[in-house]
Short mmCIF file of N, CA and C in Angstrom, two decimals:
data_model
loop_
_atom_site.label_atom_id
_atom_site.label_comp_id
_atom_site.label_asym_id
_atom_site.label_seq_id
_atom_site.Cartn_x
_atom_site.Cartn_y
_atom_site.Cartn_z
N MET A 1 145.95 135.46 70.78
CA MET A 1 144.26 135.53 70.87
C MET A 1 143.66 134.37 70.50
N GLU A 2 144.19 133.62 69.64
CA GLU A 2 143.49 132.48 69.13
C GLU A 2 143.39 131.40 70.08
N LEU A 3 144.23 131.37 70.69
CA LEU A 3 144.71 130.55 71.76
C LEU A 3 143.57 130.75 72.89
N GLY A 4 143.48 131.76 73.32
CA GLY A 4 142.85 131.96 74.47
C GLY A 4 141.07 131.93 74.01
N GLY A 5 140.71 132.15 72.71
CA GLY A 5 139.34 131.94 72.59
C GLY A 5 138.93 130.35 72.38
N ASN A 6 140.31 129.93 71.88
CA ASN A 6 139.86 128.28 71.88
C ASN A 6 139.81 127.79 73.34
N VAL A 7 140.25 128.17 74.18
CA VAL A 7 140.49 127.76 75.45
C VAL A 7 138.89 127.91 75.95
N LYS A 8 138.42 129.06 75.86
CA LYS A 8 136.99 129.46 76.17
C LYS A 8 136.10 128.29 75.16
N VAL A 9 136.25 127.97 74.08
CA VAL A 9 135.68 127.01 73.20
C VAL A 9 135.42 125.56 74.23
N ASN A 10 136.67 125.26 74.39
CA ASN A 10 136.70 124.15 75.16
C ASN A 10 136.05 123.80 76.54
N ARG A 11 136.19 124.85 77.15
CA ARG A 11 135.57 124.97 78.50
C ARG A 11 134.15 124.99 78.49
N PHE A 12 133.76 125.72 77.17
CA PHE A 12 132.09 125.81 77.03
C PHE A 12 131.80 124.45 76.71
N SER A 13 132.47 123.90 75.80
CA SER A 13 131.78 122.35 75.45
C SER A 13 132.09 121.44 76.66
N GLU A 14 133.05 121.62 77.38
CA GLU A 14 133.21 120.25 78.58
C GLU A 14 132.12 121.00 79.43
N ALA A 15 131.34 122.00 79.35
CA ALA A 15 130.50 122.52 80.40
C ALA A 15 129.08 121.93 79.60
N VAL A 16 128.95 122.30 78.71
CA VAL A 16 127.66 121.56 78.04
C VAL A 16 127.80 119.97 78.00
N LYS A 17 128.77 119.39 77.65
CA LYS A 17 128.59 117.53 77.93
C LYS A 17 128.58 117.38 79.28
N LYS A 18 129.29 118.28 80.27
CA LYS A 18 129.01 117.87 81.68
C LYS A 18 127.14 118.22 82.24
N GLY A 19 126.67 119.35 81.38
CA GLY A 19 124.97 119.55 81.62
C GLY A 19 124.04 118.62 80.90
N LEU A 20 124.85 117.96 79.73
CA LEU A 20 123.81 116.95 78.95
C LEU A 20 124.07 115.82 79.99
N LEU A 21 125.16 115.46 80.72
CA LEU A 21 125.08 114.42 81.22
C LEU A 21 124.47 114.57 82.86
N LEU A 22 124.50 115.72 83.25
CA LEU A 22 123.70 115.83 84.50
C LEU A 22 121.92 116.23 84.19
N ARG A 23 121.79 116.28 82.94
CA ARG A 23 120.11 116.66 82.86
C ARG A 23 119.48 115.59 83.37
N GLY A 24 119.91 114.03 83.37
CA GLY A 24 118.91 113.22 83.81
C GLY A 24 118.79 112.97 85.23
N PRO A 25 120.06 113.26 86.25
CA PRO A 25 119.66 113.29 87.37
C PRO A 25 118.81 114.59 87.86
N VAL A 26 118.82 115.62 86.92
CA VAL A 26 117.82 116.91 87.31
C VAL A 26 116.57 116.49 87.18
N GLU A 27 116.11 115.73 86.12
CA GLU A 27 115.07 115.50 85.83
C GLU A 27 114.34 114.39 86.63
N TYR A 28 115.38 113.68 87.24
CA TYR A 28 114.98 112.38 88.21
C TYR A 28 114.47 113.35 89.54
N TRP A 29 115.29 113.95 90.14
CA TRP A 29 114.97 114.62 91.29
C TRP A 29 114.41 115.65 91.27
N GLU A 30 113.91 116.40 90.11
CA GLU A 30 112.79 117.25 89.98
C GLU A 30 111.38 116.49 90.01
N GLN A 31 111.31 115.56 89.66
CA GLN A 31 110.10 114.58 89.53
C GLN A 31 109.89 114.11 90.80
N LYS A 32 111.08 113.36 91.63
CA LYS A 32 110.94 113.25 92.82
C LYS A 32 110.55 114.13 93.97
N LYS A 33 111.02 115.47 93.61
CA LYS A 33 110.39 116.66 94.57
C LYS A 33 109.06 116.69 94.03
N LYS A 34 108.47 116.68 93.00
CA LYS A 34 107.06 117.03 92.82
C LYS A 34 106.12 115.85 93.57
N ARG A 35 106.52 114.39 93.28
CA ARG A 35 105.79 113.51 94.21
C ARG A 35 106.04 113.91 95.43
N HIS A 36 107.10 114.00 96.06
CA HIS A 36 106.99 114.25 97.34
C HIS A 36 106.15 115.69 98.01
N MET A 37 106.40 116.64 96.97
CA MET A 37 105.47 117.78 97.60
C MET A 37 103.98 117.60 97.55
N ASN A 38 103.71 116.79 96.22
CA ASN A 38 102.30 116.02 96.19
C ASN A 38 101.84 115.23 97.56
N ALA A 39 102.77 114.33 98.02
CA ALA A 39 102.27 113.43 99.02
C ALA A 39 102.15 114.18 100.27
N THR A 40 103.08 115.56 100.40
CA THR A 40 103.10 116.17 101.61
C THR A 40 102.09 116.65 101.72
N VAL A 41 101.43 117.39 100.83
CA VAL A 41 100.29 118.20 100.75
C VAL A 41 99.01 117.27 101.08
N LEU A 42 98.89 116.14 100.19
CA LEU A 42 98.13 114.99 100.80
C LEU A 42 97.89 114.54 102.12
N VAL A 43 99.00 114.23 102.84
CA VAL A 43 98.90 113.89 104.11
C VAL A 43 98.99 114.92 105.18
N GLY A 44 99.27 116.10 104.86
CA GLY A 44 98.94 116.95 105.49
C GLY A 44 97.60 117.39 105.75
N CYS A 45 96.78 117.30 104.68
CA CYS A 45 95.29 117.41 104.40
C CYS A 45 94.60 116.40 105.32
N VAL A 46 95.23 115.09 105.13
CA VAL A 46 94.46 114.18 106.12
C VAL A 46 94.71 114.17 107.56
N PHE A 47 96.07 114.69 107.69
CA PHE A 47 95.88 115.01 109.14
C PHE A 47 95.04 116.06 109.66
N LEU A 48 95.04 117.01 109.08
CA LEU A 48 94.25 118.39 109.33
C LEU A 48 92.91 117.88 109.51
N LEU A 49 92.16 117.00 108.38
CA LEU A 49 91.01 116.36 108.40
C LEU A 49 90.80 115.35 109.52
N TYR A 50 91.77 114.76 110.09
CA TYR A 50 91.36 113.63 110.89
C TYR A 50 91.61 114.21 112.32
N CYS A 51 92.37 115.41 112.44
CA CYS A 51 92.30 115.90 113.97
C CYS A 51 91.07 116.43 114.02
N THR A 52 90.52 117.85 112.96
CA THR A 52 89.52 118.33 112.96
C THR A 52 88.05 117.45 113.32
N SER A 53 87.98 116.36 112.80
CA SER A 53 86.99 115.51 112.74
C SER A 53 86.98 114.70 114.05
N GLY A 54 88.15 114.43 114.55
CA GLY A 54 88.23 114.02 116.13
C GLY A 54 87.64 114.74 116.86
N VAL A 55 88.33 116.09 117.02
CA VAL A 55 87.78 116.90 117.77
C VAL A 55 86.01 117.26 117.63
N CYS A 56 85.66 117.47 116.25
CA CYS A 56 84.11 117.69 116.32
C CYS A 56 83.44 116.60 116.66
N SER A 57 84.12 115.38 116.46
CA SER A 57 83.18 114.29 116.92
C SER A 57 83.16 113.90 118.48
N PHE A 58 84.42 114.10 119.10
CA PHE A 58 84.01 114.53 120.86
C PHE A 58 83.31 115.36 121.03
N PHE A 59 83.30 116.65 120.41
CA PHE A 59 82.26 117.56 120.73
C PHE A 59 80.93 117.46 120.86
N SER A 60 80.60 116.72 119.52
CA SER A 60 79.42 116.51 118.98
C SER A 60 78.56 115.22 119.80
N GLU A 61 79.50 114.14 120.09
CA GLU A 61 78.80 113.12 120.44
C GLU A 61 79.29 112.85 121.97
N VAL A 62 79.96 113.74 122.69
CA VAL A 62 80.33 113.38 123.86
C VAL A 62 79.91 114.43 124.64
N ILE A 63 80.55 115.65 124.43
CA ILE A 63 80.41 116.81 125.26
C ILE A 63 78.74 117.47 125.23
N ARG A 64 78.41 117.59 123.68
CA ARG A 64 76.97 117.88 123.73
C ARG A 64 75.67 117.26 124.16
N PRO A 65 75.88 115.96 124.52
CA PRO A 65 74.82 115.20 124.96
C PRO A 65 74.46 114.98 126.32
N ALA A 66 75.86 115.28 126.79
CA ALA A 66 75.88 115.63 128.05
C ALA A 66 75.05 116.61 128.81
N GLY A 67 74.92 117.76 127.80
CA GLY A 67 74.38 118.72 128.14
C GLY A 67 75.59 120.11 128.89
N GLY A 68 76.79 120.17 128.07
CA GLY A 68 77.80 120.81 128.13
C GLY A 68 79.17 120.58 129.08
N LEU A 69 79.79 121.19 129.06
CA LEU A 69 81.23 120.74 129.74
C LEU A 69 80.94 120.41 131.30
N GLN A 70 80.46 121.13 131.74
CA GLN A 70 80.16 121.00 133.25
C GLN A 70 79.37 119.91 133.54
N ALA A 71 78.14 119.68 132.56
CA ALA A 71 77.42 118.37 132.98
C ALA A 71 78.36 117.05 132.73
N TYR A 72 79.17 117.27 131.37
CA TYR A 72 80.03 116.33 130.99
C TYR A 72 80.77 115.72 132.59
N ILE A 73 81.82 116.81 132.96
CA ILE A 73 82.74 116.40 133.99
C ILE A 73 81.72 115.91 135.22
N GLU A 74 80.57 116.45 135.78
CA GLU A 74 79.74 115.71 136.57
C GLU A 74 79.35 114.64 136.20
N GLN A 75 79.10 114.10 134.93
CA GLN A 75 78.65 112.77 134.57
C GLN A 75 79.78 111.89 135.04
N TRP A 76 81.26 112.42 134.51
CA TRP A 76 82.72 111.56 134.73
C TRP A 76 82.83 111.29 135.94
N SER A 77 82.63 112.46 136.97
CA SER A 77 82.80 112.27 138.23
C SER A 77 82.94 110.95 138.97
N GLY A 78 81.68 110.37 138.69
CA GLY A 78 80.94 109.12 139.41
C GLY A 78 81.64 107.88 138.51
N ALA A 79 82.27 107.97 137.51
CA ALA A 79 82.49 106.89 136.48
C ALA A 79 83.31 105.92 137.23
N GLY A 80 84.11 106.61 137.99
CA GLY A 80 85.15 105.50 138.39
C GLY A 80 86.40 105.43 137.64
N LEU A 81 87.58 104.49 138.09
CA LEU A 81 88.74 104.41 137.43
C LEU A 81 88.26 103.60 135.97
N GLY A 82 87.43 102.58 136.12
CA GLY A 82 87.05 101.95 134.73
C GLY A 82 86.78 102.49 133.94
N GLY A 83 85.63 103.77 134.00
CA GLY A 83 85.14 104.21 133.14
C GLY A 83 86.37 105.39 132.39
N LEU A 84 87.13 105.81 133.42
CA LEU A 84 88.24 106.98 132.64
C LEU A 84 89.18 106.23 132.06
N GLY A 85 89.39 104.60 132.54
CA GLY A 85 90.49 104.05 131.98
C GLY A 85 90.16 104.12 130.11
N ILE A 86 88.61 103.49 130.06
CA ILE A 86 88.06 103.44 128.91
C ILE A 86 88.43 104.88 128.14
N LEU A 87 87.90 105.85 128.55
CA LEU A 87 88.22 107.08 127.96
C LEU A 87 89.45 107.45 127.67
N ALA A 88 90.79 107.13 128.74
CA ALA A 88 91.81 107.44 128.37
C ALA A 88 92.25 106.52 127.06
N GLY A 89 92.06 105.03 127.04
CA GLY A 89 92.30 104.31 126.08
C GLY A 89 91.78 105.19 124.72
N VAL A 90 90.45 105.24 124.49
CA VAL A 90 90.39 105.82 123.11
C VAL A 90 90.63 107.22 122.62
N ALA A 91 91.07 107.96 124.02
CA ALA A 91 92.01 109.00 123.51
C ALA A 91 93.26 108.96 123.07
N ALA A 92 94.05 107.84 123.85
CA ALA A 92 95.45 107.34 123.28
C ALA A 92 95.67 106.82 122.08
N MET A 93 94.43 106.12 121.76
CA MET A 93 94.45 105.42 120.34
C MET A 93 94.17 106.59 119.32
N PHE A 94 93.04 107.44 119.48
CA PHE A 94 93.27 108.80 118.60
C PHE A 94 94.75 109.15 118.59
N LEU A 95 95.34 109.67 119.46
CA LEU A 95 96.49 110.48 119.71
C LEU A 95 97.43 109.50 118.90
N MET A 96 97.66 108.49 119.25
CA MET A 96 98.74 107.55 118.40
C MET A 96 98.59 107.37 116.70
N LEU A 97 97.60 107.38 116.51
CA LEU A 97 97.11 107.38 114.89
C LEU A 97 97.59 108.77 114.48
N ALA A 98 97.08 109.81 115.21
CA ALA A 98 97.59 111.18 114.66
C ALA A 98 98.88 111.48 114.62
N ARG A 99 99.80 110.82 115.90
CA ARG A 99 101.19 110.99 115.85
C ARG A 99 101.74 110.15 114.67
N VAL A 100 101.16 109.11 113.87
CA VAL A 100 101.77 108.39 112.87
C VAL A 100 101.55 109.12 111.67
N ILE A 101 100.32 109.72 111.82
CA ILE A 101 100.24 110.30 110.33
C ILE A 101 101.07 111.83 110.30
N TYR A 102 101.09 112.24 111.58
CA TYR A 102 102.05 113.33 111.23
C TYR A 102 103.33 113.05 111.04
N ARG A 103 103.77 111.78 111.52
CA ARG A 103 105.25 111.41 111.35
C ARG A 103 105.57 110.82 109.57
N ILE A 104 104.39 110.69 109.20
CA ILE A 104 104.25 110.16 107.89
C ILE A 104 104.20 111.96 106.88
N PHE A 105 103.55 112.83 107.85
CA PHE A 105 103.91 114.08 106.82
C PHE A 105 105.00 114.49 107.24
N ALA A 106 105.95 114.59 108.16
CA ALA A 106 107.30 115.05 108.28
C ALA A 106 108.07 114.20 107.82
N SER A 107 107.75 112.88 107.21
CA SER A 107 108.79 112.10 106.46
C SER A 107 108.85 112.81 105.39
N GLN A 108 107.42 112.93 104.55
CA GLN A 108 107.57 113.66 103.20
C GLN A 108 107.82 114.75 103.18
N LEU A 109 107.74 115.76 103.88
CA LEU A 109 108.45 117.05 103.79
C LEU A 109 109.83 116.71 104.02
N HIS A 110 110.44 115.79 104.63
CA HIS A 110 111.75 116.05 104.65
C HIS A 110 112.55 115.74 103.27
N LEU A 111 111.55 114.27 102.66
CA LEU A 111 112.33 113.80 101.66
C LEU A 111 112.01 114.73 100.49
N TRP A 112 111.09 115.72 100.50
CA TRP A 112 110.75 116.71 99.45
C TRP A 112 111.93 117.84 99.70
N ASN A 113 112.16 118.16 100.58
CA ASN A 113 113.43 118.85 100.89
C ASN A 113 114.85 118.62 100.57
N ASP A 114 114.88 117.30 100.59
CA ASP A 114 116.15 116.39 100.09
C ASP A 114 116.29 116.62 98.80
N ALA A 115 114.97 116.42 97.73
CA ALA A 115 115.27 115.97 96.45
C ALA A 115 115.27 117.71 96.05
N ALA A 116 114.91 118.58 96.58
CA ALA A 116 114.90 120.12 96.27
C ALA A 116 116.38 120.45 96.49
N GLU A 117 117.34 120.13 97.46
CA GLU A 117 118.33 120.19 97.63
C GLU A 117 119.25 119.57 96.60
N ARG A 118 119.11 118.44 96.37
CA ARG A 118 119.77 118.28 95.38
C ARG A 118 119.85 118.49 93.89
N VAL A 119 118.54 119.15 93.46
CA VAL A 119 118.55 120.04 92.32
C VAL A 119 119.30 121.16 92.24
N THR A 120 119.12 121.47 93.53
CA THR A 120 119.84 122.88 93.61
C THR A 120 121.39 122.98 93.67
N VAL A 121 121.93 121.59 94.17
CA VAL A 121 123.44 121.36 93.78
C VAL A 121 123.74 121.14 92.75
N ILE A 122 122.92 120.49 91.92
CA ILE A 122 123.18 120.09 90.43
C ILE A 122 123.23 121.39 89.55
N LYS A 123 122.28 122.35 89.75
CA LYS A 123 122.10 123.35 88.80
C LYS A 123 123.06 124.51 89.32
N THR A 124 123.84 124.52 90.31
CA THR A 124 124.70 125.30 91.22
C THR A 124 125.81 124.80 90.43
N TYR A 125 126.13 123.69 90.32
CA TYR A 125 127.34 123.07 89.74
C TYR A 125 127.26 123.50 88.32
N LEU A 126 126.21 123.29 87.61
CA LEU A 126 126.28 123.55 86.09
C LEU A 126 126.11 124.84 85.78
N ALA A 127 125.81 125.99 86.64
CA ALA A 127 125.85 127.25 86.52
C ALA A 127 127.46 127.91 86.53
N LEU A 128 128.01 127.09 87.66
CA LEU A 128 129.70 127.31 87.85
C LEU A 128 130.55 126.81 86.66
N ALA A 129 130.26 125.50 86.19
CA ALA A 129 130.77 124.97 84.93
C ALA A 129 130.36 125.78 83.84
N GLU A 130 129.58 126.73 83.47
CA GLU A 130 129.05 127.02 82.36
C GLU A 130 130.17 128.18 82.33
N LYS A 131 130.15 129.03 83.53
CA LYS A 131 131.21 129.85 83.83
C LYS A 131 132.62 129.77 83.45
N GLY A 132 132.93 128.43 83.91
CA GLY A 132 134.54 127.89 84.01
C GLY A 132 134.90 128.17 85.39
N HIS A 133 133.88 128.15 86.28
CA HIS A 133 134.76 128.37 87.76
C HIS A 133 134.44 126.92 88.30
N ALA A 134 133.84 125.98 88.01
CA ALA A 134 133.87 124.44 88.52
C ALA A 134 135.24 123.84 88.39
N LYS A 135 135.63 123.43 89.18
CA LYS A 135 136.88 122.35 88.89
C LYS A 135 136.31 121.11 89.07
N GLU A 136 137.20 120.13 89.07
CA GLU A 136 137.11 118.64 88.85
C GLU A 136 136.85 118.11 90.47
N GLU A 137 137.44 118.74 91.47
CA GLU A 137 137.15 118.28 92.70
C GLU A 137 135.64 118.73 93.24
N PHE A 138 135.24 119.66 92.38
CA PHE A 138 133.84 120.27 92.74
C PHE A 138 132.79 118.85 92.29
N LEU A 139 132.95 118.32 91.17
CA LEU A 139 132.57 117.13 90.52
C LEU A 139 132.40 116.06 91.32
N ALA A 140 133.58 115.65 92.11
CA ALA A 140 133.57 114.68 92.89
C ALA A 140 132.82 114.75 94.04
N GLY A 141 132.65 116.11 94.57
CA GLY A 141 131.78 116.61 95.92
C GLY A 141 130.16 116.61 95.29
N LEU A 142 129.86 116.80 94.24
CA LEU A 142 128.56 116.98 93.73
C LEU A 142 128.00 115.19 93.40
N MET A 143 129.08 114.60 92.76
CA MET A 143 128.67 113.23 92.89
C MET A 143 128.41 112.34 94.14
N ASN A 144 129.14 112.68 95.03
CA ASN A 144 129.02 112.19 96.36
C ASN A 144 127.46 112.32 96.94
N ARG A 145 127.41 113.71 96.76
CA ARG A 145 126.31 114.47 97.63
C ARG A 145 124.78 113.97 96.48
N LEU A 146 125.12 113.58 95.17
CA LEU A 146 123.84 113.20 94.51
C LEU A 146 123.63 111.44 94.71
N PHE A 147 124.85 110.78 94.88
CA PHE A 147 124.41 109.33 95.03
C PHE A 147 124.74 108.93 96.32
N ALA A 148 124.54 109.98 97.46
CA ALA A 148 124.40 109.66 98.83
C ALA A 148 123.19 108.94 99.31
N PRO A 149 123.09 107.92 99.65
CA PRO A 149 121.85 107.05 100.01
C PRO A 149 120.78 108.37 100.99
N ALA A 150 119.69 108.42 100.40
CA ALA A 150 118.84 109.32 100.89
C ALA A 150 118.29 108.54 102.08
N SER A 151 118.04 109.38 102.99
CA SER A 151 117.35 108.45 104.20
C SER A 151 115.77 108.32 104.18
N ASP A 152 115.32 107.59 104.78
CA ASP A 152 114.14 107.27 104.82
C ASP A 152 113.00 108.41 104.85
N GLY A 153 113.63 109.39 105.15
CA GLY A 153 112.86 110.35 105.64
C GLY A 153 111.83 110.60 107.11
N VAL A 154 111.89 109.34 107.94
CA VAL A 154 111.44 109.45 109.07
C VAL A 154 112.22 110.16 110.10
N VAL A 155 111.52 111.10 110.71
CA VAL A 155 112.30 111.94 111.46
C VAL A 155 112.04 111.24 113.07
N LYS A 156 113.05 110.88 113.63
CA LYS A 156 113.46 110.05 114.54
C LYS A 156 113.17 110.82 116.01
N ASP A 157 113.33 112.16 115.78
CA ASP A 157 113.30 113.06 117.04
C ASP A 157 112.45 113.98 116.84
N ASP A 158 111.35 113.79 116.35
CA ASP A 158 110.51 114.99 116.39
C ASP A 158 109.67 115.41 117.30
N LEU A 159 109.20 114.51 118.28
CA LEU A 159 108.90 114.63 119.40
C LEU A 159 109.41 114.51 120.58
N GLY A 160 110.53 113.66 120.66
CA GLY A 160 111.08 113.30 121.58
C GLY A 160 110.72 111.83 122.48
N SER A 161 110.87 111.73 123.46
CA SER A 161 109.97 110.31 124.29
C SER A 161 108.83 111.17 124.65
N VAL A 162 107.69 110.22 124.32
CA VAL A 162 106.65 110.32 124.20
C VAL A 162 106.15 109.73 125.56
N GLY A 163 106.44 109.10 126.00
CA GLY A 163 105.87 107.98 127.30
C GLY A 163 106.91 107.19 127.68
N PRO A 164 106.70 106.47 128.74
CA PRO A 164 107.83 105.76 129.59
C PRO A 164 108.35 104.54 128.82
N ILE A 165 107.79 104.22 127.69
CA ILE A 165 108.01 103.22 127.22
C ILE A 165 109.11 103.82 125.94
N ASP A 166 108.85 104.76 125.46
CA ASP A 166 109.75 105.39 124.46
C ASP A 166 110.95 105.66 125.10
N ALA A 167 111.02 106.17 126.67
CA ALA A 167 112.00 106.80 127.29
C ALA A 167 112.97 105.52 127.73
N VAL A 168 112.54 104.57 127.94
CA VAL A 168 113.12 103.05 128.31
C VAL A 168 113.88 102.60 126.87
N VAL A 169 113.33 102.44 125.74
CA VAL A 169 113.83 102.03 124.61
C VAL A 169 114.84 102.91 124.37
N ARG A 170 114.83 104.24 124.34
CA ARG A 170 115.57 105.25 124.15
C ARG A 170 117.22 105.02 125.15
N GLN A 171 116.99 104.81 126.14
CA GLN A 171 117.96 104.38 127.38
C GLN A 171 118.44 103.34 126.72
N ILE A 172 118.00 102.11 126.46
CA ILE A 172 118.49 100.76 126.05
C ILE A 172 119.19 101.03 124.63
N THR A 173 118.65 101.69 123.63
CA THR A 173 119.71 101.79 122.22
C THR A 173 120.53 102.57 122.46
N GLY A 174 120.52 103.48 123.06
CA GLY A 174 121.52 104.87 123.23
C GLY A 174 121.38 106.24 122.27
N ARG A 175 120.02 105.75 121.70
CA ARG A 175 119.77 107.30 120.94
C ARG A 175 119.26 108.35 121.58
#
């Protein structure tokens, strides 16, 4: 019986040592998760504010002074292609900036999720090691996951091809 108790003490001490070694990465990824969470919330609020202010500005500065939507359509019916081109250009610039802000939001959300997954991996391994269920081959997989390069978080296929230029670039690069 003494031998069995000694083995349990050795397993426990090994688990504690590994836990102490992995405490640094847990703290690092917890802080990283918190920073990305804050950035996600901030960029999400900026995105909502930008879109809301753009739509409100359009209605208050363009539609309302014209006398309503029907009057606005009648006003632009005689504008010709030049006037419609200017309107389309302004709308395109607004939408492009909205897309950039959204992609930054999606990037931060992705990095927040990645950091949370790494914390979960470490804590799961520590829980298994404490109970004596973790084997050395698990540690290799854990280290591979922890030190794998994190992607930059930019979600490349979030919207697909938005226009003809994106479609041509996608065909040329093969992505």
